[in-house]
Structures are given as C-alpha cells and as structure tokens.
Short mmCIF file of C-alpha atoms and ligand atoms in Angstrom, two decimals:
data_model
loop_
_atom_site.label_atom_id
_atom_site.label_comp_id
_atom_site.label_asym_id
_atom_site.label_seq_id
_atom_site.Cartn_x
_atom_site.Cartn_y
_atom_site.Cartn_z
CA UNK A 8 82.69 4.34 -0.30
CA UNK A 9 81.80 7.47 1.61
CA UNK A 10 83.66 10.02 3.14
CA UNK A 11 81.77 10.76 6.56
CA UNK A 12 83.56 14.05 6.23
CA UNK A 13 81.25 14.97 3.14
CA UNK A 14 78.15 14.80 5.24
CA UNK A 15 76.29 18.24 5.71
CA UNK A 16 76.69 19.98 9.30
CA UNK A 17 73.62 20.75 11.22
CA UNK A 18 73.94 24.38 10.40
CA UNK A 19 74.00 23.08 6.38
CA UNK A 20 70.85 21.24 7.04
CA UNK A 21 69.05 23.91 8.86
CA UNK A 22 68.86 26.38 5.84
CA UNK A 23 66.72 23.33 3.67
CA UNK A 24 63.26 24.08 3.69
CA UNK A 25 62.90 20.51 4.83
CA UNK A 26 64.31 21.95 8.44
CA UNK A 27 61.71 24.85 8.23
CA UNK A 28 58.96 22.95 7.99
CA UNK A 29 60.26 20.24 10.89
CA UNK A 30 60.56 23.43 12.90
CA UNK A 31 57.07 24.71 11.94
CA UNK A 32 55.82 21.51 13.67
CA UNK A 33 57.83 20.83 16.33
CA UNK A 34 60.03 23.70 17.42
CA UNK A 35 63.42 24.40 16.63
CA UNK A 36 65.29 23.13 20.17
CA UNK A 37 64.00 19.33 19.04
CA UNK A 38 64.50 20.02 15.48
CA UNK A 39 67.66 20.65 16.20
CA UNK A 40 68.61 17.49 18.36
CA UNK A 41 66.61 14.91 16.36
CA UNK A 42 68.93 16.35 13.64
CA UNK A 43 72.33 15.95 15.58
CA UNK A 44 71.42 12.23 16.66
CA UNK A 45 70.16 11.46 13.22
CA UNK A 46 73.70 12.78 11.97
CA UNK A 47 75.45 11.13 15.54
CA UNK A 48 73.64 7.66 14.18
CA UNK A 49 74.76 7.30 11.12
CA UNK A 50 78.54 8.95 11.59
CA UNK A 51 78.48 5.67 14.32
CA UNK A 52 77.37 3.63 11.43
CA UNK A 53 74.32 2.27 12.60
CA UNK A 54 73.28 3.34 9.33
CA UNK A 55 74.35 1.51 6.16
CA UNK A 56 77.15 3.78 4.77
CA UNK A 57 76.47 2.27 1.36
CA UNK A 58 72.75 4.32 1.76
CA UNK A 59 74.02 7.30 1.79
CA UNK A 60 74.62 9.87 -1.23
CA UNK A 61 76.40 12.62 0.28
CA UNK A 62 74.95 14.91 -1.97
CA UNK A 63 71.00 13.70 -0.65
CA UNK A 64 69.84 14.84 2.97
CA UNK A 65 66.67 13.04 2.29
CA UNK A 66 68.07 10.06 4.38
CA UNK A 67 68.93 12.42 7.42
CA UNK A 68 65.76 14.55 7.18
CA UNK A 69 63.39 10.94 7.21
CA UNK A 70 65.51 10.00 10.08
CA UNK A 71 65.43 12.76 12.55
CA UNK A 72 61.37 13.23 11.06
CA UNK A 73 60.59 9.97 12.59
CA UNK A 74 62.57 10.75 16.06
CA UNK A 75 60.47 14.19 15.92
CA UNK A 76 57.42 11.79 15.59
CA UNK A 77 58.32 9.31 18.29
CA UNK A 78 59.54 11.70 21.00
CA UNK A 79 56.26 14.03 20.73
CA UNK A 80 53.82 11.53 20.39
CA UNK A 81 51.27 11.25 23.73
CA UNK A 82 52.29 8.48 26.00
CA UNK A 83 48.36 8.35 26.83
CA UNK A 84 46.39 7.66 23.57
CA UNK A 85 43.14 6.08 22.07
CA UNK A 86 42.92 2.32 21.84
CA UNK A 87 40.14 0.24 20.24
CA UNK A 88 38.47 -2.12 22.80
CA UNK A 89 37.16 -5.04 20.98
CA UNK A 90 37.66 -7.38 24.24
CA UNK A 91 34.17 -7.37 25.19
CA UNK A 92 34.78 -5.91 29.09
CA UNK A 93 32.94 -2.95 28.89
CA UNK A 94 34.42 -1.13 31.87
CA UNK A 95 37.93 -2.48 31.25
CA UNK A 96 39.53 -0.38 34.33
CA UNK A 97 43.21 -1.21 32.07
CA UNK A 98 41.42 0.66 29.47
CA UNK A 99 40.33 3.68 30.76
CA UNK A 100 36.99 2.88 32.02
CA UNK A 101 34.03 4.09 30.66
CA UNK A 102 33.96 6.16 27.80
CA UNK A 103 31.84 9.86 27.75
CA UNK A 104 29.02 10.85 26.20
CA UNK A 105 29.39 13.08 23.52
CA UNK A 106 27.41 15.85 25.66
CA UNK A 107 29.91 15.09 28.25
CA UNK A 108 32.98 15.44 26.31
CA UNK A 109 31.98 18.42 25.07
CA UNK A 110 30.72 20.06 28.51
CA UNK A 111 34.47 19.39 29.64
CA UNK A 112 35.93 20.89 26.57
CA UNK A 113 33.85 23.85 26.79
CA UNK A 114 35.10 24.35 30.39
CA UNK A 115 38.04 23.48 29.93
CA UNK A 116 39.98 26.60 28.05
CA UNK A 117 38.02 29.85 29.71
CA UNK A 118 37.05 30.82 33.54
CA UNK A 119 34.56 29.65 34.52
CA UNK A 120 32.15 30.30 38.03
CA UNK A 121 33.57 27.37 39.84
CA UNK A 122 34.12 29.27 42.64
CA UNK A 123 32.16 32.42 42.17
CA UNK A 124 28.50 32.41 43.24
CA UNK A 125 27.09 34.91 40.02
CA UNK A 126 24.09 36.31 41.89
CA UNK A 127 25.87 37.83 44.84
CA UNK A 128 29.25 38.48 43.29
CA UNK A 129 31.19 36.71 45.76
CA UNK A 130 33.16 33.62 46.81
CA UNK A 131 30.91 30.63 46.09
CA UNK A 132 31.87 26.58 46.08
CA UNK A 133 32.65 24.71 43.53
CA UNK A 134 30.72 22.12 44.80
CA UNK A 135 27.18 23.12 43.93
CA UNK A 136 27.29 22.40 40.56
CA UNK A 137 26.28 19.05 40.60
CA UNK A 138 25.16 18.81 44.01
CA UNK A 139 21.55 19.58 42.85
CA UNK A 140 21.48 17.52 39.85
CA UNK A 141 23.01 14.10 42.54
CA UNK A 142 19.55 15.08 44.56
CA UNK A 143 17.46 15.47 42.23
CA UNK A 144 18.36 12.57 41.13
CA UNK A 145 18.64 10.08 44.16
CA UNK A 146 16.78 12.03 46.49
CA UNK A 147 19.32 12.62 48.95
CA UNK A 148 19.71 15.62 50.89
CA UNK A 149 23.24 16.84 50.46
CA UNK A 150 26.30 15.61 48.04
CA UNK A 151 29.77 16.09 47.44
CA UNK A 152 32.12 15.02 45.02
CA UNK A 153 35.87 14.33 45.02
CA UNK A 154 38.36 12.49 42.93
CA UNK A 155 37.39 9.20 42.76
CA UNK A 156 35.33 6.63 45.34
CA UNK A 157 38.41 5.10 47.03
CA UNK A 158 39.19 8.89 48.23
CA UNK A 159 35.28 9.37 48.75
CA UNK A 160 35.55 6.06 51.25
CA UNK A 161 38.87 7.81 52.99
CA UNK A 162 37.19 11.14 53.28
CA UNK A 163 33.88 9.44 55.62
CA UNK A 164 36.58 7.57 57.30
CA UNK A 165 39.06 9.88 58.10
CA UNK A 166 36.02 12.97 58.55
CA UNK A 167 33.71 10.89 61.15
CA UNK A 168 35.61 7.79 62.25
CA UNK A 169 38.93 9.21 63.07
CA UNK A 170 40.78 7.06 65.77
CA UNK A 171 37.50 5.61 66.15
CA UNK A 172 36.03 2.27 65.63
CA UNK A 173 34.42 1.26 62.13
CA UNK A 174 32.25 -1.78 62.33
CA UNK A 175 32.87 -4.18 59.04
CA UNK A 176 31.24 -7.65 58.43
CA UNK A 177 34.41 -9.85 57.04
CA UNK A 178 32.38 -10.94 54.56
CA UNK A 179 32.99 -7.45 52.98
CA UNK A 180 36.86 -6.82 53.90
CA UNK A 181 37.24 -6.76 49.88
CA UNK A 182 40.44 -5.79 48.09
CA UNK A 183 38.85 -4.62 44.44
CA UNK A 184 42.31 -4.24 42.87
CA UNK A 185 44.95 -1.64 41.96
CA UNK A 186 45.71 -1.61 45.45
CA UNK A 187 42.22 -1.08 46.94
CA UNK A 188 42.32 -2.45 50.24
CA UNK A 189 39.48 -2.01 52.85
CA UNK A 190 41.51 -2.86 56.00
CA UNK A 191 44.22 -0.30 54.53
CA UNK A 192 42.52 2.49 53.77
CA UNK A 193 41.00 1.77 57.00
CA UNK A 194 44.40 2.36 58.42
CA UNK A 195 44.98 5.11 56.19
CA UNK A 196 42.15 7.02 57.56
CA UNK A 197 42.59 7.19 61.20
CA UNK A 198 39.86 3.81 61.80
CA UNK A 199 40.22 1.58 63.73
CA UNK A 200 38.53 -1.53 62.15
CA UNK A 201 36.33 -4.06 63.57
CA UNK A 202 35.59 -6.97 61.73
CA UNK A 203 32.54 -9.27 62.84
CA UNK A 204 31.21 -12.58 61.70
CA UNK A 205 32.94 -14.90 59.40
CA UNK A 206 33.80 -15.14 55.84
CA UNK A 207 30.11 -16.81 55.00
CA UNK A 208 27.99 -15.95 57.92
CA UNK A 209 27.48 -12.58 59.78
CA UNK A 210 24.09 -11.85 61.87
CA UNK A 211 22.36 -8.84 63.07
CA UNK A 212 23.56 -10.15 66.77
CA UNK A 213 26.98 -9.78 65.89
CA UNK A 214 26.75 -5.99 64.90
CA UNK A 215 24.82 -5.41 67.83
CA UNK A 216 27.12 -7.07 69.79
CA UNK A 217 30.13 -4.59 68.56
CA UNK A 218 28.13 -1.99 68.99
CA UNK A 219 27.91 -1.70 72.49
CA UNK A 220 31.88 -0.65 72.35
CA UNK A 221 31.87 2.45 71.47
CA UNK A 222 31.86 2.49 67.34
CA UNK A 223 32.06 5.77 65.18
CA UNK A 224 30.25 3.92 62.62
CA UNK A 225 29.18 1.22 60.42
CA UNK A 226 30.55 0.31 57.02
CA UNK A 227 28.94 -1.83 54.34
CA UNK A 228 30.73 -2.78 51.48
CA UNK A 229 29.60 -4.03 47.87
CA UNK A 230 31.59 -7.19 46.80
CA UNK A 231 32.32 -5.42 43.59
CA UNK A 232 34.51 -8.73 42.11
CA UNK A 233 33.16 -11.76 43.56
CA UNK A 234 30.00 -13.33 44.90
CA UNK A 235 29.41 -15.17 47.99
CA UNK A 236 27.51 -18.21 47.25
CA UNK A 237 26.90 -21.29 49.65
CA UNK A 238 26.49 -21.21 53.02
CA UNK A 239 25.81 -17.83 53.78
CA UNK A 240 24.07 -15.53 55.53
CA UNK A 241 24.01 -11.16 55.69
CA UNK A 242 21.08 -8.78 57.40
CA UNK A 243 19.20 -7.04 54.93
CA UNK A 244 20.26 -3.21 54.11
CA UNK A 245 17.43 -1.73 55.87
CA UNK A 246 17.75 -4.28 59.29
CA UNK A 247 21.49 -2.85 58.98
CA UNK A 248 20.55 0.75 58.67
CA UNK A 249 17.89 0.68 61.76
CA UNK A 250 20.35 -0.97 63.85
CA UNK A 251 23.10 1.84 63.45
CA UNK A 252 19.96 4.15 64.12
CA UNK A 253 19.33 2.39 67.87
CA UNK A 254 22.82 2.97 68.46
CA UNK A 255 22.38 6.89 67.18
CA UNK A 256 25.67 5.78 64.38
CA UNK A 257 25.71 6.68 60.91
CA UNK A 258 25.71 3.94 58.54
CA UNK A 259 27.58 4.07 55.48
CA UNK A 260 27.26 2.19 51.95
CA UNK A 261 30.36 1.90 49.92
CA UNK A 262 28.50 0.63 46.48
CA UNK A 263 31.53 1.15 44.33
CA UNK A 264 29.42 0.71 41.47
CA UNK A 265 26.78 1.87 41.95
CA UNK A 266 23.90 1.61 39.24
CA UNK A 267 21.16 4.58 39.21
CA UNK A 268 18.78 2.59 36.89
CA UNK A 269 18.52 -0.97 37.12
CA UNK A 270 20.50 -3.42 35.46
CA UNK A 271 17.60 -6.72 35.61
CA UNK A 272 15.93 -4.57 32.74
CA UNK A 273 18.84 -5.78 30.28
CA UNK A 274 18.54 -9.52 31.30
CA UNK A 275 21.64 -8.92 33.58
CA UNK A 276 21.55 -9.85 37.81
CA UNK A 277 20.61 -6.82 40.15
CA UNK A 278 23.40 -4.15 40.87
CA UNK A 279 22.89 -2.35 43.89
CA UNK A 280 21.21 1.32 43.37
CA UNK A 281 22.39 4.42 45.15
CA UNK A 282 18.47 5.30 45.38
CA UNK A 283 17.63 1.69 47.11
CA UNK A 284 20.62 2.05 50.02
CA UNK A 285 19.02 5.76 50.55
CA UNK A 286 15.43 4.48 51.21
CA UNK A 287 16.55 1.35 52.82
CA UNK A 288 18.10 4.15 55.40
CA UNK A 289 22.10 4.11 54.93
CA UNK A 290 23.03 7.58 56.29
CA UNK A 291 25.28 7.88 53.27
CA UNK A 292 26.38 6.32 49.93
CA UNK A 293 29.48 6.28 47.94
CA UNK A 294 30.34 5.62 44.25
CA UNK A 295 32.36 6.06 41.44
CA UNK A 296 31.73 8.47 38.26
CA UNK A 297 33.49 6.15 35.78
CA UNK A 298 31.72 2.57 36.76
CA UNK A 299 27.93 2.24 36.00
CA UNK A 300 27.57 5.49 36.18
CA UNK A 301 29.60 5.98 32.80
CA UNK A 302 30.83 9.50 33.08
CA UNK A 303 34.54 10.64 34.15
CA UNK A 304 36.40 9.37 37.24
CA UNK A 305 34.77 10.78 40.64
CA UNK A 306 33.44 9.89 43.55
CA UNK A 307 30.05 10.85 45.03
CA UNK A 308 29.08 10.61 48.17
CA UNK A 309 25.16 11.36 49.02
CA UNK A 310 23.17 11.66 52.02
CA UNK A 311 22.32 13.28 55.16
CA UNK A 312 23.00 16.87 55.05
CA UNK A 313 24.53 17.29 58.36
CA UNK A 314 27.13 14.43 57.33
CA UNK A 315 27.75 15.69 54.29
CA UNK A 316 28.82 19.41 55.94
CA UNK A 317 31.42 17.69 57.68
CA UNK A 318 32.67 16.01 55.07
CA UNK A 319 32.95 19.72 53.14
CA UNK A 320 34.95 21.27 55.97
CA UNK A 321 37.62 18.46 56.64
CA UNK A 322 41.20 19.14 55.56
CA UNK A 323 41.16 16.20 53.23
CA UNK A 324 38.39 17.44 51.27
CA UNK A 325 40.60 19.89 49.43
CA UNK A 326 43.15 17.27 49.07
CA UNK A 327 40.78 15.21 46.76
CA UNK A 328 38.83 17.84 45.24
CA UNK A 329 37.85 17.41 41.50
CA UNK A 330 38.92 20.02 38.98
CA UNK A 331 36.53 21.85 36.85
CA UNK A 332 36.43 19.69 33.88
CA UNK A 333 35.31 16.89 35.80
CA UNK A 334 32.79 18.52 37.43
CA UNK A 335 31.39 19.91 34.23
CA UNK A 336 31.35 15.97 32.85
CA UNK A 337 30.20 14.69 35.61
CA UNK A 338 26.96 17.21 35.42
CA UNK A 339 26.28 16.40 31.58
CA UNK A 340 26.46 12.73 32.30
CA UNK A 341 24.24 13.23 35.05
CA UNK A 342 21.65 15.65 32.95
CA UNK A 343 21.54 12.04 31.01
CA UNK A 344 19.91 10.40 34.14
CA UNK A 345 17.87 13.31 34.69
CA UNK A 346 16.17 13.36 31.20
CA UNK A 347 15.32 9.98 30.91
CA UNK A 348 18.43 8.98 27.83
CA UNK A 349 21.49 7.27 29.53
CA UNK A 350 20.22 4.36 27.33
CA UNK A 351 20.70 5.89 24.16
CA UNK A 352 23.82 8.71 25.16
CA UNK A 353 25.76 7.02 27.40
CA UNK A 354 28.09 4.64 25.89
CA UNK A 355 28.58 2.22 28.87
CA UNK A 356 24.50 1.98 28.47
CA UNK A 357 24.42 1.63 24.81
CA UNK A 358 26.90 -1.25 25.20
CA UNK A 359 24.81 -2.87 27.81
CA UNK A 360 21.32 -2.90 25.91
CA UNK A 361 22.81 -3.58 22.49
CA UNK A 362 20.40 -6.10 21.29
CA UNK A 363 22.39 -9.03 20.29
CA UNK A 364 20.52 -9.01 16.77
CA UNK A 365 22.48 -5.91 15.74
CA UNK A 366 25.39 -6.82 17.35
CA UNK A 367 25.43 -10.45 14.98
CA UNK A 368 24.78 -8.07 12.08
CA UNK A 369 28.02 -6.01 13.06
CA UNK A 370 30.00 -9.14 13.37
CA UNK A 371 28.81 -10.59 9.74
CA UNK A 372 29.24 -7.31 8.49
CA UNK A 373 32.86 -6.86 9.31
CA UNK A 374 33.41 -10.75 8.60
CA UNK A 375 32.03 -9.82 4.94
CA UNK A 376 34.07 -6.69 4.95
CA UNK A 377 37.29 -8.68 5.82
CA UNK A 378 36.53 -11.63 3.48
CA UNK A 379 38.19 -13.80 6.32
CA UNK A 380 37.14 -15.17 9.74
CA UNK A 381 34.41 -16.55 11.55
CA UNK A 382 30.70 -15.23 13.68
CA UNK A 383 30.52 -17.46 16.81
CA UNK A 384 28.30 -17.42 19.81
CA UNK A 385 30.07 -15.74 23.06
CA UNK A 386 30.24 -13.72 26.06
CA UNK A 387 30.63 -10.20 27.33
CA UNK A 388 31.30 -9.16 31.03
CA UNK A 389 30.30 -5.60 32.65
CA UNK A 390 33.55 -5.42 34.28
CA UNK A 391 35.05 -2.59 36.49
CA UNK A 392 33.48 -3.83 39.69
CA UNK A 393 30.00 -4.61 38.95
CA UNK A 394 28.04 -7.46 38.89
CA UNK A 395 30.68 -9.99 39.49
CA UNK A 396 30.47 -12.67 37.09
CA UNK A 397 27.58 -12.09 35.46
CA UNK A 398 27.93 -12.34 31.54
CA UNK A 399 25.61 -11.02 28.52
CA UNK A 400 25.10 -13.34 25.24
CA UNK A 401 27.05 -11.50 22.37
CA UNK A 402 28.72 -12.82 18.79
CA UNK A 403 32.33 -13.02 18.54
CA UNK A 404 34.24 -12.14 14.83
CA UNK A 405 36.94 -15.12 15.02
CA UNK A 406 40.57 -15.17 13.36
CA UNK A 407 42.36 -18.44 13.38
CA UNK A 408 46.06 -17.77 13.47
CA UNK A 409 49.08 -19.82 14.03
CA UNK A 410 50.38 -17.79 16.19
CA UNK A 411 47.41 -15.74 18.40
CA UNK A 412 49.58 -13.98 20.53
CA UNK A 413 51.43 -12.50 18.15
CA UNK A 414 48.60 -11.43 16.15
CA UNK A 415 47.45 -9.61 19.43
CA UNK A 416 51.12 -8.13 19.59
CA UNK A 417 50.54 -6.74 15.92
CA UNK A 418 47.20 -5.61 17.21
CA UNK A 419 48.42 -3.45 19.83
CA UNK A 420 51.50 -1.98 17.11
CA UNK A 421 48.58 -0.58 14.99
CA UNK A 422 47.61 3.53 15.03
CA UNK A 423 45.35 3.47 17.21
CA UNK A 424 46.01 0.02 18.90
CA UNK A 425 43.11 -2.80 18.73
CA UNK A 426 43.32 -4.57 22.33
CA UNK A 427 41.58 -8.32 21.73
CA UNK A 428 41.77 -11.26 23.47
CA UNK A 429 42.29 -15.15 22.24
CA UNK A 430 41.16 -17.93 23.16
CA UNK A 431 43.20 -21.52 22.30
CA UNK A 432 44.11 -20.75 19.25
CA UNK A 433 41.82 -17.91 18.06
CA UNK A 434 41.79 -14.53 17.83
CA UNK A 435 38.73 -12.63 19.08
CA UNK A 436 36.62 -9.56 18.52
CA UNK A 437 33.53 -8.69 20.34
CA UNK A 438 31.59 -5.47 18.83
CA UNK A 439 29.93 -5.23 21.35
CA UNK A 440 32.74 -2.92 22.64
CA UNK A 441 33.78 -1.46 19.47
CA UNK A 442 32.73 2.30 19.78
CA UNK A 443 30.81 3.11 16.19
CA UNK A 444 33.37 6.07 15.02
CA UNK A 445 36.31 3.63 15.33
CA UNK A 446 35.05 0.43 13.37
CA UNK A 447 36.65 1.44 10.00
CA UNK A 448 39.99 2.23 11.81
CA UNK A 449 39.25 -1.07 13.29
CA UNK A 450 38.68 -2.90 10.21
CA UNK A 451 41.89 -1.37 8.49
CA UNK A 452 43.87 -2.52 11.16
CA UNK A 453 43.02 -6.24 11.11
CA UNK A 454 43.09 -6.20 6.81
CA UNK A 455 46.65 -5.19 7.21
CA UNK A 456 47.24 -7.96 10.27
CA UNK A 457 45.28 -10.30 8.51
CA UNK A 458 47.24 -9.89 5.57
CA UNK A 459 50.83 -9.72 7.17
CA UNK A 460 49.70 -13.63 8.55
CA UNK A 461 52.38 -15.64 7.30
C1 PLP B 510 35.66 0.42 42.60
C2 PLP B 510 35.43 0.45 44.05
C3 PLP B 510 36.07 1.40 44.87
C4 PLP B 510 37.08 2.38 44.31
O1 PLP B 510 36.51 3.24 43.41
P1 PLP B 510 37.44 4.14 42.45
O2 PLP B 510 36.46 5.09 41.84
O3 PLP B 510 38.06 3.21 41.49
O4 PLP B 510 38.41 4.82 43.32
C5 PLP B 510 35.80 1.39 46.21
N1 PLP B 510 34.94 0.51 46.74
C6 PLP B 510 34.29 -0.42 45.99
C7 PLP B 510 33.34 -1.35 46.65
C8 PLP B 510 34.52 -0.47 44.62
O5 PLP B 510 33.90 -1.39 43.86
#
C-alpha cells in the first residue's frame, strides 16, 4: 500500500529532465498544470494506487504528457474523405491545388501589396488582384470578391435593392442549407421580395407583370439541391435578361456553383457557367470560390462595371472583405483556368474526370493491400450545391462488419480520421475521394480497424 504522502511535489518533478523537455514543447504555464491535475488525479484515486511506485514518476510524467497532447491539439484538423461526395460542405469543401496552397502560404507570413499600388507608391485596393484574372477569364467587365457567395448575394441586395423591390420566380425561393435562406437574406438586406408564378410554372408575363411596380431588380436563382421535374415551365436566361433591359433593371444570377468549364464533358448533366449567364445578358453573376470552382471559400461577383463600382463603395463591402491569403488562393486557382490545367491541378477536377478504370485499379489495389474486403460497382455525387442529383459510376472497396456503425465510429477515432459511409450492413470506401498523399495513412487506419473487428 502507498503512502500518497510519498508522492513527489510539482516542484520535485520539475527539476527531471522529463519536465524540461515537456516544457521545451509546450511551455512551462501548461507544463505546469497538466502536472498538478496529473498529481490532483491520482491523489483522488482515479488512478490505481496499486500502479504506483513512489519512487517512479514515469506514471505521472505519461499522464500529464497525454493531457499536454490533448489540450494543444487543433480542434480543426485533416480528415480522409473516402465518402465519395466530392464537395462534402461537412468536410471542408474543396480541397486546393498545390499551387494554391502554396500561393497562400507564401502570402501568408510577410507584407505584402494588398493595399499598396507599387508603381505610384500609394494607397491601392486590394481588390485588383484577381479582378483581372475573373475577366480575363469570363469576359466580364468589372469583379469583386468578398467572403463567400451568400455575402456576395447580400452585398447586390443590400448595395442596389435597398428598401426596394427584388423580383423572384418561387420556383427559385431555395434554402441551400446551413441556414441559407433566399427570402431571409432578402430581409436581411433591406429587399423587399416579390415572388411570382408558382412552384412549377412561372412565365415571362408574370415578370413583366411585376415589373410595372416599381422593382430595383431581378433575381435568378440556381436550384443548387434539387431539380424541378414535371410540369414545369421557366423563360430562358437570355428572354429573362432582355426583359429586365425594357424595364432599364439590372438582372442578377445567383449560380452558387457556378462551373467555368463544362461539366457534360465528364459524362455528368450541364451546370450552369458564369460565362453563359454573361452572354445570355445577366447584368451580374455570383458564385462561390470553394464549389466548382475548387479553390478557397469566396464569393465573386462579375459584371457590368458601373454595378460593380457600387458594390466597391457600399459600407458592407468592407464588412465581407476577403483577407490576403484568400485572395492570393483564389488567384492561383484561377491562373489554373487561365492556362488551360484545372483538369489535371485542381483536385475537385481530378476527382471529377478520374476515369473509372484507374479508380477500379485503386480499389483492387487497396483490397489486395488489406487482404480483406470486397470491389463493387457504385456511385459518387458532386455535392456542395451542384448538379443536384446527378451521380458518376465509380467502384466501392466493401467491409462487411457486424456492427457498421461502429466501425465508422473507430474510423473517425483514427489520426487523421477516415469519414465513410455504410450501407445495410457494409462498410464503404470510394477512392474516388481519397486524395493520393493520404491513401497509405488510409490504408493503416482500416488494417488496424479491420483487425480490432471482433
Ligand atoms: C451555395 C450557394 C450559396 C451560398 O454560397 P456560399 O459560398 O456557401 O456562401 C448561395 N446561393 C446558391 C444558389 C448556392 O448554391
């Protein structure tokens, strides 16, 4: 039996060279306190008395090294997405480039020109940086980016339709999510909304009808997570566009997504381009960085210049400005566009035109690798708000398990976690998803899963 007396003090402990090098790593203030509640625990017993040898710290020193661990570890971290969604918004998105990672760590720890125009040695704006590369690339005339598309939607709202009426089909009055509501952002901005035709139906007449009271302008929205099938009925973009011209009214495209290239080329249904609303005569366009367009969260809005000024000089547009290491990411994912290679650099693109061939060979491989499991036939989705339903072929690695759940459970325990999903009673993993660098971590993971099965 011990005497709780005979354990060391702190002060004891913190002359071991153990302490000095817990204190090289994570400071002496937490040192200290992972130390006094690793001594606390075990003087309230919660450790097995029996354990301890008074004259051995080890016990102490492991304990208060794992609390050290535990409370500096990032709550944000790296996960392995082997669900198959490739823009899982739960997930983070889409992953960068390497060329973009690297333009934002570059930025990241000197100074930088955001602000400072080089050439005249003055003030300058932090938005021309990738202004020219957005219209260069989609033509428009003017661009400016902010924080992400549901505060690029507020902005045009709040900047040209305050207190005024915005014309919406209610076949578009979408909710996309994470609290994304039209009609309340709407409210948010100042709009007042008008919603014509019905939930299947909604005519040229009825717009023009609307439009003879007085409208700031009119919004179109992309029905980023569902699809209206049926009975239906919607004026084309361009019939939409002139008719806000008679009436001298900007119109506005809200293409969340928002594709640059087009996505029929890999076999999948036709996302809205930025490029097509431009030419079909939308006033201006808005979309997100970290959809399609595969590059860090923003939101773009392109268009007519004189639109686009106003949007620069309202109030709000220094409430949602980006920070420099976005705008340096969002320019090298861009510069992918521009040279012809989001296929083969940007991940979201690389997942989308993997050629099922290789991705069967990554499933048998890993199958062979594992010496357990299964290569079936399946589906991955696009996710994030784009293209609604709309699945591409892939092959599935399969792991039969009593218990799926809590295989995924274990899953998610592992450094870094694996995020699957089941279905009945399996277990499975799409590589589709499965970023190249992390496959062996992958693979470790489910051995040690696999072989924890009861
Ligand atoms: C995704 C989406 C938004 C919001 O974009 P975030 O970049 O997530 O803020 C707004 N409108 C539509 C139509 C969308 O699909």
């Amino acid at each position: 039996m011990i005497n709780l007396r005979d354990l060391p003090s702190v002060g004891k402990l913190l002359e071991s060279p153990v302490a000095t090098d817990l204190i090289a790593v994570y400071g002496r203030p937490l040192t200290l306190s992972a130390l006094r509640d690793a001594l606390d625990e075990i003087r309230r017993k919660k450790v097995s008395i029996e354990a301890i040898d008074p004259t051995s710290t080890e016990i102490i020193f492991n304990r208060a090294g794992d609390m050290l661990a535990i409370r500096t570890a990032p709550s944000l971290r790296g996960v392995i997405n082997s669900t198959g969604v490739i823009l899982h918004t739960n997930l983070g998105r889409a992953p960068y480039s390497k060329a973009t990672s690297r333009a934002m760590d570059e930025i990241s720890h000197v100074y930088s020109n955001l602000e400072y125009d080089l050439s005249q040695g003055e003030r300058g704006s932090r938005l021309v940086h990738a202004e020219n590369l957005l219209k260069s690339l989609t033509g428009a005339e003017a661009a400016i980016v902010v924080n992400n598309n549901a505060s690029a939607v507020l902005l045009v709202l709040a900047a040209l339709a305050n207190r005024r009426k915005v014309i919406v089909s209610r076949t578009q009055l979408i909710e996309i999510g994470g609290g994304f509501r039209l009609p309340d952002i709407m409210k948010q901005s100042g709009a007042k909304l008008v919603e014509v035709g019905t939930t299947n139906r909604v005519h040229l007449n009825d717009y023009r009808e609307a439009l003879q009271g007085n409208a700031a302008l009119v919004l179109h929205a992309h029905r980023s997570n569902f699809k209206l099938i049926g009975f239906t009925d919607e004026p084309e973009l361009s019939e939409l566009a002139a008719i806000s011209r008679e009436f001298d009214l900007p119109a506005v495209d809200d293409l969340g997504s928002g594709a640059l290239i087009n996505t029929e080329k890999y076999g999948l249904a036709h996302e809205p381009t930025v490029q097509e609303s431009l030419k079909a005569g939308f006033d201006l366009v808005c979309f997100s960085g970290d959809k399609l367009l595969g590059g860090p969260q923003a939101g773009i809005i392109v268009g007519n210049s004189k639109l686009v000024e106003k949007l620069k000089r309202h109030p709000l547009a220094r409430a949602l400005r980006a920070d420099k290491t976005r705008l340096a990411g969002l320019s090298a994912t861009l510069l992918h566009y521009l040279k012809d290679e989001a296929e083969h650099e940007i991940p979201v693109w690389k997942m989308i035109s993997e050629p099922l061939e290789k991705i069967r060979l990554r499933a048998e491989d890993w199958c062979r690798r594992l010496g357990s499991g299964e290569v079936i036939k399946g589906e991955s989705t696009v996710g994030g708000g784009s293209l609604p339903g709309e699945m591409l072929p892939t092959y599935l690695l399969t792991i039969r398990t009593a218990s799926p759940e809590s295989f995924l459970e274990q899953l998610r325990g592992c450094q870094p976690p694996v995020i699957a999903r089941t279905s009945q009673d399996v277990v499975l993993i799409d590589p589709r998803t499965v970023l190249p660098d992390q496959e062996d971590e992958l693979l470790s993971n489910l051995t040690v899963t696999i072989a924890a099965l009861p």
